[in-house]
Amino acid sequence: MEQLSGTDSLFLYSETENAPMQLSAVLLYDAATAPNGRVRFEDIVNTFRNRLDRSTVFRRKLLRVPLDLDQPYWVEDVDFDLEFHMRHVALPHKGDWDQFCALVARIHSRPLDMTRPLWEAYMIEGLDHVDSQASKPFALLVKVHHSAIDGATGTQIMGAIHDLTAEVNTVLTEPAPVENTSNTSRILWRAWVNNLGHPMRMTKLIGRALPIMRRIREGEQSNRFRRLGKKEKTPFNASISSQRVFGAVDCDLAKIREVKRSVKDATVNDVMLTIISGALRSYLLEKGQLPEKSLVAGAPVNVRSEDEAESGGNIVSVMSIAIRTDIADPLKRLGAVHEEAVRSKAYHNAIGARVMTDISNSLPALITSLGFRAAAAASLLGESQPIFNTQITNVPGPQVPIYMSGAKMVRSLSAGPCMNNLGLFNVVTSYAGVISMSFTCCREMMPDPRFYEACLQDSYLALLASAG
């Protein structure tokens, strides 16, 4: 039995009927590399069955504390049923990219069963006309609740279910039985003890606030960073529906690395932010809804220490970056985005990478839960200002080929959660020399996802041409 951190619990408390808080890996494979050139659904199930002990995510479910008096717990599911979590679907005949994206969006938008371990895996076949660089294509969508993983821990799960060669282990091993270790009296006793400690923890945090304020004031005076102020509203900053759209564009990682050399000290992440910025600029210009002031993106940052490298859950902070949608020239925009990223990192360091994590871990669970309900109500009424215009997260992946049941992965994409006032989620993933931009959005906010895909592609090509 392990208690969720305050940060992990935030993703439970912030979930609403229209906004399930889950992450999905969308992975495409070529079955031609597998033994006999074929991968059956049964093979995928057996691969998962043999790997259940490699991640705690697979067999643990939530146990909420009565009345949310304390943060929930992860407990072993003594009635765990692997077949419930494994699904097999197919696209209609002559399945194409549009149909595939629609299916991914539909699966991703469905909430998980909160009474079971918070993950599902779907084998998707019928990708006959999906350009996946595979002669015998199929896909795997693995959906996990955000309270259980962040980008870093999601990468660990990827490693747990994949191999570095096409060789398949055909020997099945049954997972060891588990025992129910939950005890209501013990949980309530711990809730009482934990709540007694909250005032002391908050006092310590308040004591840390004065040095933080001094560092922020000094940083602003020296022009190392600036506050971004009130954010402009866009079509993506409103109440969302339960429907989603999905799409993705691939880029050559080697070319992206060449582009970053055009601006001194620029990073691959700066380049990807610039491409997405250009796409948003083009998309909103076409709609006549581009604000004069730059849009601001929220960028999650992994703040794990070396000792926490193998830990699960969420140990993240979020930076605010002005992505300079107010600049038309791609190369000038890259330079400006790099400067904004440097300022944002300086501001983030001045606050302290772990401060927001420490605050969420110090607040009583009941107050946090009620606070998120109030925030959700305010957002539905259109009373809240956006914290960010969009979210952009970068999740590095392996740069060598990996295999599922003998099938080589040919493409790695991802879908993220949308929230009220934050209806567009962009994910950058890299794998085997390719860097991909995936997006998830409320369908009412973006009824034309293929146009946004085209904007991403055009922005990528324009930056390549500008960098020469």
GROMACS .gro file of C-alpha atoms in nm:
model
  468
    1MET     CA    1   0.000   0.000   0.000
    2GLU     CA    2   0.151   0.332  -0.111
    3GLN     CA    3   0.002   0.677  -0.066
    4LEU     CA    4  -0.024   0.911  -0.362
    5SER     CA    5   0.168   1.235  -0.344
    6GLY     CA    6  -0.018   1.564  -0.346
    7THR     CA    7   0.088   1.616  -0.708
    8ASP     CA    8  -0.043   1.275  -0.815
    9SER     CA    9  -0.370   1.344  -0.637
   10LEU     CA   10  -0.416   1.673  -0.822
   11PHE     CA   11  -0.479   1.477  -1.142
   12LEU     CA   12  -0.760   1.289  -0.969
   13TYR     CA   13  -0.919   1.598  -0.816
   14SER     CA   14  -0.899   1.795  -1.142
   15GLU     CA   15  -1.077   1.527  -1.346
   16THR     CA   16  -1.428   1.616  -1.464
   17GLU     CA   17  -1.687   1.440  -1.676
   18ASN     CA   18  -1.558   1.612  -1.991
   19ALA     CA   19  -1.191   1.605  -1.893
   20PRO     CA   20  -1.053   1.262  -1.803
   21MET     CA   21  -0.691   1.305  -1.695
   22GLN     CA   22  -0.507   1.035  -1.887
   23LEU     CA   23  -0.206   0.993  -2.115
   24SER     CA   24  -0.198   0.761  -2.417
   25ALA     CA   25   0.101   0.622  -2.604
   26VAL     CA   26   0.005   0.564  -2.969
   27LEU     CA   27   0.256   0.320  -3.116
   28LEU     CA   28   0.273   0.180  -3.470
   29TYR     CA   29   0.450  -0.146  -3.561
   30ASP     CA   30   0.546  -0.366  -3.853
   31ALA     CA   31   0.448  -0.729  -3.791
   32ALA     CA   32   0.672  -0.838  -4.080
   33THR     CA   33   0.970  -0.854  -3.841
   34ALA     CA   34   0.795  -1.095  -3.601
   35PRO     CA   35   0.826  -1.475  -3.619
   36ASN     CA   36   0.615  -1.599  -3.913
   37GLY     CA   37   0.555  -1.232  -4.006
   38ARG     CA   38   0.247  -1.212  -3.787
   39VAL     CA   39   0.144  -1.075  -3.446
   40ARG     CA   40  -0.183  -1.190  -3.296
   41PHE     CA   41  -0.380  -1.021  -3.020
   42GLU     CA   42  -0.300  -1.326  -2.807
   43ASP     CA   43   0.071  -1.252  -2.853
   44ILE     CA   44   0.026  -0.899  -2.723
   45VAL     CA   45  -0.171  -1.024  -2.421
   46ASN     CA   46   0.100  -1.278  -2.342
   47THR     CA   47   0.371  -1.014  -2.366
   48PHE     CA   48   0.186  -0.803  -2.109
   49ARG     CA   49   0.122  -1.109  -1.893
   50ASN     CA   50   0.496  -1.179  -1.878
   51ARG     CA   51   0.577  -0.816  -1.790
   52LEU     CA   52   0.323  -0.742  -1.515
   53ASP     CA   53   0.595  -0.745  -1.252
   54ARG     CA   54   0.802  -0.482  -1.434
   55SER     CA   55   0.579  -0.188  -1.341
   56THR     CA   56   0.367  -0.123  -1.033
   57VAL     CA   57   0.113   0.054  -1.256
   58PHE     CA   58  -0.027  -0.268  -1.398
   59ARG     CA   59  -0.179  -0.431  -1.088
   60ARG     CA   60  -0.247  -0.143  -0.847
   61LYS     CA   61  -0.581   0.034  -0.810
   62LEU     CA   62  -0.698   0.339  -0.618
   63LEU     CA   63  -0.832   0.343  -0.267
   64ARG     CA   64  -0.991   0.676  -0.176
   65VAL     CA   65  -0.987   0.784   0.188
   66PRO     CA   66  -1.341   0.844   0.322
   67LEU     CA   67  -1.453   1.204   0.268
   68ASP     CA   68  -1.114   1.278   0.105
   69LEU     CA   69  -0.968   1.333   0.450
   70ASP     CA   70  -0.626   1.237   0.312
   71GLN     CA   71  -0.459   1.160  -0.019
   72PRO     CA   72  -0.566   0.828  -0.178
   73TYR     CA   73  -0.360   0.509  -0.177
   74TRP     CA   74  -0.241   0.260  -0.436
   75VAL     CA   75  -0.336  -0.092  -0.328
   76GLU     CA   76  -0.286  -0.427  -0.500
   77ASP     CA   77  -0.592  -0.547  -0.692
   78VAL     CA   78  -0.653  -0.897  -0.561
   79ASP     CA   79  -0.913  -0.953  -0.836
   80PHE     CA   80  -0.689  -0.830  -1.117
   81ASP     CA   81  -0.811  -0.942  -1.460
   82LEU     CA   82  -0.562  -0.880  -1.740
   83GLU     CA   83  -0.817  -0.953  -2.012
   84PHE     CA   84  -1.033  -0.664  -1.892
   85HIS     CA   85  -0.749  -0.421  -1.964
   86MET     CA   86  -0.661  -0.562  -2.308
   87ARG     CA   87  -0.886  -0.472  -2.602
   88HIS     CA   88  -0.880  -0.566  -2.972
   89VAL     CA   89  -1.031  -0.334  -3.236
   90ALA     CA   90  -0.996  -0.269  -3.609
   91LEU     CA   91  -1.053   0.018  -3.849
   92PRO     CA   92  -1.322  -0.014  -4.115
   93HIS     CA   93  -1.214  -0.162  -4.451
   94LYS     CA   94  -0.941   0.041  -4.619
   95GLY     CA   95  -0.861   0.213  -4.291
   96ASP     CA   96  -0.682   0.543  -4.350
   97TRP     CA   97  -0.513   0.811  -4.139
   98ASP     CA   98  -0.836   1.006  -4.076
   99GLN     CA   99  -1.012   0.694  -3.950
  100PHE     CA  100  -0.714   0.601  -3.736
  101CYS     CA  101  -0.695   0.946  -3.574
  102ALA     CA  102  -1.071   0.945  -3.512
  103LEU     CA  103  -1.047   0.606  -3.338
  104VAL     CA  104  -0.748   0.716  -3.128
  105ALA     CA  105  -0.935   1.031  -3.021
  106ARG     CA  106  -1.247   0.832  -2.933
  107ILE     CA  107  -1.057   0.574  -2.724
  108HIS     CA  108  -0.845   0.842  -2.555
  109SER     CA  109  -1.153   1.047  -2.458
  110ARG     CA  110  -1.323   0.761  -2.270
  111PRO     CA  111  -1.267   0.773  -1.893
  112LEU     CA  112  -1.095   0.480  -1.726
  113ASP     CA  113  -1.275   0.256  -1.478
  114MET     CA  114  -1.168   0.405  -1.145
  115THR     CA  115  -1.243   0.082  -0.957
  116ARG     CA  116  -0.967  -0.107  -1.143
  117PRO     CA  117  -0.598  -0.048  -1.217
  118LEU     CA  118  -0.591   0.273  -1.417
  119TRP     CA  119  -0.472   0.157  -1.759
  120GLU     CA  120  -0.595  -0.005  -2.080
  121ALA     CA  121  -0.419  -0.132  -2.392
  122TYR     CA  122  -0.577  -0.156  -2.739
  123MET     CA  123  -0.439  -0.350  -3.034
  124ILE     CA  124  -0.562  -0.171  -3.348
  125GLU     CA  125  -0.559  -0.352  -3.682
  126GLY     CA  126  -0.685  -0.264  -4.030
  127LEU     CA  127  -0.430   0.013  -4.091
  128ASP     CA  128  -0.416  -0.072  -4.463
  129HIS     CA  129  -0.394   0.288  -4.585
  130VAL     CA  130  -0.220   0.450  -4.291
  131ASP     CA  131   0.125   0.569  -4.394
  132SER     CA  132   0.312   0.391  -4.116
  133GLN     CA  133   0.628   0.278  -4.306
  134ALA     CA  134   0.520  -0.082  -4.235
  135SER     CA  135   0.433  -0.362  -4.474
  136LYS     CA  136   0.215  -0.535  -4.213
  137PRO     CA  137   0.104  -0.251  -3.987
  138PHE     CA  138  -0.080  -0.256  -3.658
  139ALA     CA  139  -0.094  -0.015  -3.366
  140LEU     CA  140  -0.100  -0.033  -2.990
  141LEU     CA  141  -0.265   0.236  -2.778
  142VAL     CA  142  -0.169   0.224  -2.410
  143LYS     CA  143  -0.377   0.456  -2.193
  144VAL     CA  144  -0.277   0.531  -1.832
  145HIS     CA  145  -0.420   0.777  -1.580
  146HIS     CA  146  -0.201   1.080  -1.519
  147SER     CA  147  -0.213   1.022  -1.144
  148ALA     CA  148  -0.003   0.709  -1.201
  149ILE     CA  149   0.257   0.844  -1.445
  150ASP     CA  150   0.418   1.150  -1.597
  151GLY     CA  151   0.632   1.159  -1.911
  152ALA     CA  152   0.936   1.012  -1.735
  153THR     CA  153   0.751   0.721  -1.574
  154GLY     CA  154   0.562   0.662  -1.898
  155THR     CA  155   0.898   0.598  -2.062
  156GLN     CA  156   0.967   0.333  -1.796
  157ILE     CA  157   0.646   0.151  -1.890
  158MET     CA  158   0.752   0.162  -2.255
  159GLY     CA  159   1.072  -0.014  -2.157
  160ALA     CA  160   0.881  -0.270  -1.953
  161ILE     CA  161   0.669  -0.397  -2.243
  162HIS     CA  162   0.927  -0.379  -2.525
  163ASP     CA  163   1.244  -0.564  -2.623
  164LEU     CA  164   1.562  -0.457  -2.802
  165THR     CA  165   1.540  -0.748  -3.048
  166ALA     CA  166   1.269  -0.928  -3.243
  167GLU     CA  167   1.330  -1.247  -3.045
  168VAL     CA  168   1.013  -1.359  -2.865
  169ASN     CA  169   1.000  -1.540  -2.532
  170THR     CA  170   0.726  -1.802  -2.570
  171VAL     CA  171   0.747  -1.929  -2.211
  172LEU     CA  172   0.451  -1.793  -2.016
  173THR     CA  173   0.488  -1.706  -1.648
  174GLU     CA  174   0.192  -1.648  -1.422
  175PRO     CA  175   0.227  -1.343  -1.197
  176ALA     CA  176   0.252  -1.409  -0.826
  177PRO     CA  177  -0.073  -1.370  -0.629
  178VAL     CA  178  -0.114  -1.055  -0.424
  179GLU     CA  179  -0.272  -0.983  -0.088
  180ASN     CA  180  -0.507  -0.705   0.013
  181THR     CA  181  -0.306  -0.490   0.256
  182SER     CA  182  -0.560  -0.209   0.299
  183ASN     CA  183  -0.706  -0.143   0.641
  184THR     CA  184  -0.972   0.124   0.694
  185SER     CA  185  -0.883   0.191   1.058
  186ARG     CA  186  -0.516   0.226   0.973
  187ILE     CA  187  -0.594   0.460   0.682
  188LEU     CA  188  -0.811   0.687   0.898
  189TRP     CA  189  -0.545   0.693   1.172
  190ARG     CA  190  -0.281   0.796   0.917
  191ALA     CA  191  -0.517   1.064   0.782
  192TRP     CA  192  -0.548   1.212   1.131
  193VAL     CA  193  -0.170   1.206   1.182
  194ASN     CA  194  -0.101   1.355   0.836
  195ASN     CA  195  -0.351   1.637   0.886
  196LEU     CA  196  -0.187   1.727   1.216
  197GLY     CA  197   0.136   1.786   1.026
  198HIS     CA  198  -0.006   2.011   0.752
  199PRO     CA  199   0.018   2.342   0.949
  200MET     CA  200   0.387   2.276   1.023
  201ARG     CA  201   0.463   2.194   0.660
  202MET     CA  202   0.282   2.507   0.541
  203THR     CA  203   0.472   2.717   0.796
  204LYS     CA  204   0.800   2.587   0.653
  205LEU     CA  205   0.687   2.672   0.300
  206ILE     CA  206   0.591   3.025   0.405
  207GLY     CA  207   0.937   3.059   0.556
  208ARG     CA  208   1.085   2.973   0.216
  209ALA     CA  209   0.870   3.236   0.041
  210LEU     CA  210   1.073   3.544   0.144
  211PRO     CA  211   1.400   3.429  -0.020
  212ILE     CA  212   1.202   3.332  -0.331
  213MET     CA  213   1.043   3.677  -0.354
  214ARG     CA  214   1.386   3.838  -0.314
  215ARG     CA  215   1.533   3.623  -0.594
  216ILE     CA  216   1.242   3.710  -0.823
  217ARG     CA  217   1.280   4.083  -0.756
  218GLU     CA  218   1.655   4.068  -0.821
  219GLY     CA  219   1.602   3.870  -1.141
  220GLU     CA  220   1.348   4.119  -1.275
  221GLN     CA  221   1.572   4.414  -1.190
  222SER     CA  222   1.866   4.253  -1.372
  223ASN     CA  223   1.639   4.164  -1.669
  224ARG     CA  224   1.725   3.794  -1.642
  225PHE     CA  225   1.354   3.719  -1.666
  226ARG     CA  226   1.015   3.887  -1.667
  227ARG     CA  227   0.665   3.806  -1.559
  228LEU     CA  228   0.444   3.721  -1.852
  229GLY     CA  229   0.137   3.885  -1.701
  230LYS     CA  230  -0.221   3.828  -1.810
  231LYS     CA  231  -0.255   3.572  -2.091
  232GLU     CA  232  -0.457   3.641  -2.404
  233LYS     CA  233  -0.763   3.424  -2.463
  234THR     CA  234  -0.779   3.204  -2.771
  235PRO     CA  235  -1.043   2.957  -2.896
  236PHE     CA  236  -0.854   2.692  -2.695
  237ASN     CA  237  -0.914   2.874  -2.367
  238ALA     CA  238  -1.278   2.799  -2.293
  239SER     CA  239  -1.494   2.518  -2.158
  240ILE     CA  240  -1.437   2.189  -2.337
  241SER     CA  241  -1.669   1.914  -2.455
  242SER     CA  242  -1.612   1.542  -2.405
  243GLN     CA  243  -1.512   1.491  -2.772
  244ARG     CA  244  -1.152   1.497  -2.894
  245VAL     CA  245  -0.947   1.514  -3.212
  246PHE     CA  246  -0.598   1.376  -3.263
  247GLY     CA  247  -0.322   1.419  -3.518
  248ALA     CA  248   0.054   1.409  -3.566
  249VAL     CA  249   0.341   1.516  -3.791
  250ASP     CA  250   0.690   1.364  -3.808
  251CYS     CA  251   1.021   1.551  -3.844
  252ASP     CA  252   1.375   1.438  -3.916
  253LEU     CA  253   1.568   1.466  -3.588
  254ALA     CA  254   1.899   1.519  -3.771
  255LYS     CA  255   1.751   1.817  -3.957
  256ILE     CA  256   1.610   1.959  -3.634
  257ARG     CA  257   1.960   1.942  -3.484
  258GLU     CA  258   2.097   2.127  -3.787
  259VAL     CA  259   1.836   2.401  -3.746
  260LYS     CA  260   1.922   2.458  -3.379
  261ARG     CA  261   2.277   2.547  -3.481
  262SER     CA  262   2.136   2.854  -3.657
  263VAL     CA  263   2.086   3.020  -3.318
  264LYS     CA  264   2.367   3.014  -3.061
  265ASP     CA  265   2.296   2.783  -2.767
  266ALA     CA  266   1.949   2.694  -2.897
  267THR     CA  267   1.818   2.348  -2.811
  268VAL     CA  268   1.612   2.086  -2.992
  269ASN     CA  269   1.327   2.178  -2.760
  270ASP     CA  270   1.355   2.545  -2.868
  271VAL     CA  271   1.321   2.434  -3.230
  272MET     CA  272   1.011   2.222  -3.159
  273LEU     CA  273   0.851   2.507  -2.963
  274THR     CA  274   0.917   2.734  -3.261
  275ILE     CA  275   0.755   2.492  -3.507
  276ILE     CA  276   0.444   2.454  -3.290
  277SER     CA  277   0.437   2.830  -3.239
  278GLY     CA  278   0.442   2.883  -3.616
  279ALA     CA  279   0.161   2.632  -3.661
  280LEU     CA  280  -0.053   2.805  -3.399
  281ARG     CA  281   0.018   3.141  -3.560
  282SER     CA  282  -0.093   3.015  -3.903
  283TYR     CA  283  -0.397   2.832  -3.767
  284LEU     CA  284  -0.528   3.128  -3.566
  285LEU     CA  285  -0.446   3.377  -3.843
  286GLU     CA  286  -0.661   3.174  -4.081
  287LYS     CA  287  -0.945   3.194  -3.827
  288GLY     CA  288  -0.891   3.566  -3.769
  289GLN     CA  289  -0.828   3.491  -3.399
  290LEU     CA  290  -0.454   3.544  -3.348
  291PRO     CA  291  -0.388   3.777  -3.050
  292GLU     CA  292  -0.132   4.055  -3.099
  293LYS     CA  293   0.046   3.948  -2.782
  294SER     CA  294   0.243   3.623  -2.785
  295LEU     CA  295   0.073   3.304  -2.674
  296VAL     CA  296   0.216   3.136  -2.364
  297ALA     CA  297   0.278   2.762  -2.335
  298GLY     CA  298   0.302   2.553  -2.022
  299ALA     CA  299   0.603   2.320  -2.044
  300PRO     CA  300   0.628   2.039  -1.784
  301VAL     CA  301   0.975   1.979  -1.642
  302ASN     CA  302   1.094   1.659  -1.477
  303VAL     CA  303   1.239   1.758  -1.136
  304ARG     CA  304   1.335   1.411  -1.014
  305SER     CA  305   1.655   1.378  -0.819
  306GLU     CA  306   1.894   1.091  -0.890
  307ASP     CA  307   1.746   0.899  -0.598
  308GLU     CA  308   1.397   0.938  -0.750
  309ALA     CA  309   1.492   0.830  -1.103
  310GLU     CA  310   1.309   0.498  -1.071
  311SER     CA  311   1.012   0.630  -0.874
  312GLY     CA  312   0.662   0.632  -1.017
  313GLY     CA  313   0.394   0.897  -1.023
  314ASN     CA  314   0.449   1.265  -1.096
  315ILE     CA  315   0.752   1.465  -0.986
  316VAL     CA  316   0.719   1.759  -1.220
  317SER     CA  317   0.709   2.135  -1.231
  318VAL     CA  318   0.577   2.357  -1.511
  319MET     CA  319   0.750   2.647  -1.684
  320SER     CA  320   0.566   2.929  -1.861
  321ILE     CA  321   0.722   3.019  -2.197
  322ALA     CA  322   0.613   3.292  -2.436
  323ILE     CA  323   0.635   3.109  -2.770
  324ARG     CA  324   0.643   3.432  -2.978
  325THR     CA  325   0.348   3.377  -3.205
  326ASP     CA  326   0.376   3.753  -3.264
  327ILE     CA  327   0.682   3.699  -3.490
  328ALA     CA  328   0.625   3.588  -3.850
  329ASP     CA  329   0.982   3.511  -3.958
  330PRO     CA  330   1.065   3.150  -3.854
  331LEU     CA  331   1.435   3.204  -3.779
  332LYS     CA  332   1.376   3.526  -3.587
  333ARG     CA  333   1.104   3.345  -3.396
  334LEU     CA  334   1.351   3.068  -3.305
  335GLY     CA  335   1.594   3.325  -3.165
  336ALA     CA  336   1.317   3.489  -2.965
  337VAL     CA  337   1.183   3.156  -2.836
  338HIS     CA  338   1.533   3.061  -2.723
  339GLU     CA  339   1.563   3.389  -2.529
  340GLU     CA  340   1.221   3.332  -2.370
  341ALA     CA  341   1.318   2.977  -2.273
  342VAL     CA  342   1.637   3.101  -2.106
  343ARG     CA  343   1.438   3.364  -1.914
  344SER     CA  344   1.176   3.107  -1.816
  345LYS     CA  345   1.441   2.869  -1.683
  346ALA     CA  346   1.596   3.153  -1.480
  347TYR     CA  347   1.255   3.240  -1.334
  348HIS     CA  348   1.185   2.873  -1.266
  349ASN     CA  349   1.520   2.836  -1.088
  350ALA     CA  350   1.458   3.150  -0.884
  351ILE     CA  351   1.130   3.007  -0.753
  352GLY     CA  352   1.283   2.665  -0.698
  353ALA     CA  353   1.210   2.358  -0.907
  354ARG     CA  354   1.038   2.170  -0.624
  355VAL     CA  355   0.830   2.452  -0.471
  356MET     CA  356   0.504   2.375  -0.653
  357THR     CA  357   0.549   2.003  -0.583
  358ASP     CA  358   0.612   2.079  -0.216
  359ILE     CA  359   0.303   2.303  -0.198
  360SER     CA  360   0.078   2.035  -0.346
  361ASN     CA  361   0.221   1.781  -0.101
  362SER     CA  362   0.156   2.017   0.192
  363LEU     CA  363  -0.208   2.103   0.128
  364PRO     CA  364  -0.476   1.894   0.301
  365ALA     CA  365  -0.650   1.658   0.058
  366LEU     CA  366  -1.000   1.786   0.137
  367ILE     CA  367  -0.903   2.149   0.070
  368THR     CA  368  -0.735   2.053  -0.258
  369SER     CA  369  -1.034   1.848  -0.370
  370LEU     CA  370  -1.284   2.124  -0.290
  371GLY     CA  371  -1.056   2.383  -0.449
  372PHE     CA  372  -1.046   2.198  -0.780
  373ARG     CA  373  -1.423   2.157  -0.780
  374ALA     CA  374  -1.462   2.531  -0.731
  375ALA     CA  375  -1.206   2.600  -1.006
  376ALA     CA  376  -1.389   2.365  -1.243
  377ALA     CA  377  -1.718   2.542  -1.174
  378ALA     CA  378  -1.559   2.884  -1.237
  379SER     CA  379  -1.410   2.760  -1.564
  380LEU     CA  380  -1.745   2.625  -1.682
  381LEU     CA  381  -1.895   2.965  -1.614
  382GLY     CA  382  -1.619   3.133  -1.816
  383GLU     CA  383  -1.499   3.329  -1.513
  384SER     CA  384  -1.134   3.222  -1.507
  385GLN     CA  385  -0.838   3.353  -1.701
  386PRO     CA  386  -0.608   3.104  -1.875
  387ILE     CA  387  -0.284   3.017  -1.700
  388PHE     CA  388  -0.145   2.899  -2.037
  389ASN     CA  389  -0.279   2.911  -2.391
  390THR     CA  390  -0.165   2.558  -2.465
  391GLN     CA  391   0.054   2.287  -2.317
  392ILE     CA  392   0.366   2.155  -2.490
  393THR     CA  393   0.553   1.864  -2.336
  394ASN     CA  394   0.867   1.693  -2.465
  395VAL     CA  395   0.907   1.320  -2.396
  396PRO     CA  396   1.238   1.181  -2.528
  397GLY     CA  397   1.226   0.819  -2.638
  398PRO     CA  398   1.478   0.552  -2.734
  399GLN     CA  399   1.696   0.622  -3.036
  400VAL     CA  400   1.735   0.253  -3.121
  401PRO     CA  401   1.462   0.026  -3.260
  402ILE     CA  402   1.244  -0.156  -3.005
  403TYR     CA  403   1.005  -0.447  -3.054
  404MET     CA  404   0.666  -0.562  -2.930
  405SER     CA  405   0.607  -0.938  -2.956
  406GLY     CA  406   0.871  -0.940  -3.230
  407ALA     CA  407   0.717  -0.652  -3.428
  408LYS     CA  408   0.943  -0.350  -3.483
  409MET     CA  409   0.804  -0.017  -3.370
  410VAL     CA  410   0.804   0.225  -3.663
  411ARG     CA  411   0.637   0.530  -3.512
  412SER     CA  412   0.585   0.667  -3.160
  413LEU     CA  413   0.311   0.923  -3.090
  414SER     CA  414   0.126   1.040  -2.782
  415ALA     CA  415  -0.205   1.192  -2.668
  416GLY     CA  416  -0.248   1.408  -2.360
  417PRO     CA  417  -0.532   1.538  -2.142
  418CYS     CA  418  -0.739   1.845  -2.225
  419MET     CA  419  -0.893   2.062  -1.955
  420ASN     CA  420  -1.137   2.348  -1.930
  421ASN     CA  421  -0.951   2.663  -2.036
  422LEU     CA  422  -0.669   2.447  -2.176
  423GLY     CA  423  -0.821   2.260  -2.468
  424LEU     CA  424  -0.510   2.197  -2.681
  425PHE     CA  425  -0.233   1.961  -2.567
  426ASN     CA  426   0.082   1.921  -2.781
  427VAL     CA  427   0.332   1.638  -2.724
  428VAL     CA  428   0.680   1.610  -2.875
  429THR     CA  429   0.815   1.254  -2.881
  430SER     CA  430   1.137   1.119  -3.031
  431TYR     CA  431   1.223   0.768  -3.145
  432ALA     CA  432   1.497   0.619  -3.365
  433GLY     CA  433   1.596   0.939  -3.544
  434VAL     CA  434   1.242   1.077  -3.582
  435ILE     CA  435   1.086   1.349  -3.369
  436SER     CA  436   0.707   1.372  -3.380
  437MET     CA  437   0.455   1.638  -3.286
  438SER     CA  438   0.123   1.494  -3.169
  439PHE     CA  439  -0.177   1.693  -3.054
  440THR     CA  440  -0.505   1.635  -2.876
  441CYS     CA  441  -0.778   1.897  -2.875
  442CYS     CA  442  -1.145   1.945  -2.795
  443ARG     CA  443  -1.332   1.878  -3.120
  444GLU     CA  444  -1.552   2.186  -3.080
  445MET     CA  445  -1.241   2.403  -3.054
  446MET     CA  446  -1.067   2.236  -3.348
  447PRO     CA  447  -1.315   2.085  -3.594
  448ASP     CA  448  -1.043   2.068  -3.863
  449PRO     CA  449  -0.747   1.875  -3.715
  450ARG     CA  450  -0.604   1.794  -4.060
  451PHE     CA  451  -0.565   2.169  -4.119
  452TYR     CA  452  -0.369   2.203  -3.792
  453GLU     CA  453  -0.155   1.909  -3.909
  454ALA     CA  454  -0.089   2.097  -4.233
  455CYS     CA  455   0.007   2.406  -4.030
  456LEU     CA  456   0.258   2.197  -3.832
  457GLN     CA  457   0.406   2.052  -4.152
  458ASP     CA  458   0.428   2.393  -4.320
  459SER     CA  459   0.587   2.549  -4.011
  460TYR     CA  460   0.850   2.272  -4.003
  461LEU     CA  461   0.935   2.317  -4.372
  462ALA     CA  462   0.940   2.698  -4.342
  463LEU     CA  463   1.189   2.681  -4.054
  464LEU     CA  464   1.411   2.439  -4.250
  465ALA     CA  465   1.408   2.677  -4.548
  466SER     CA  466   1.474   2.983  -4.330
  467ALA     CA  467   1.768   2.814  -4.157
  468GLY     CA  468   1.905   2.730  -4.503
   0.00000   0.00000   0.00000
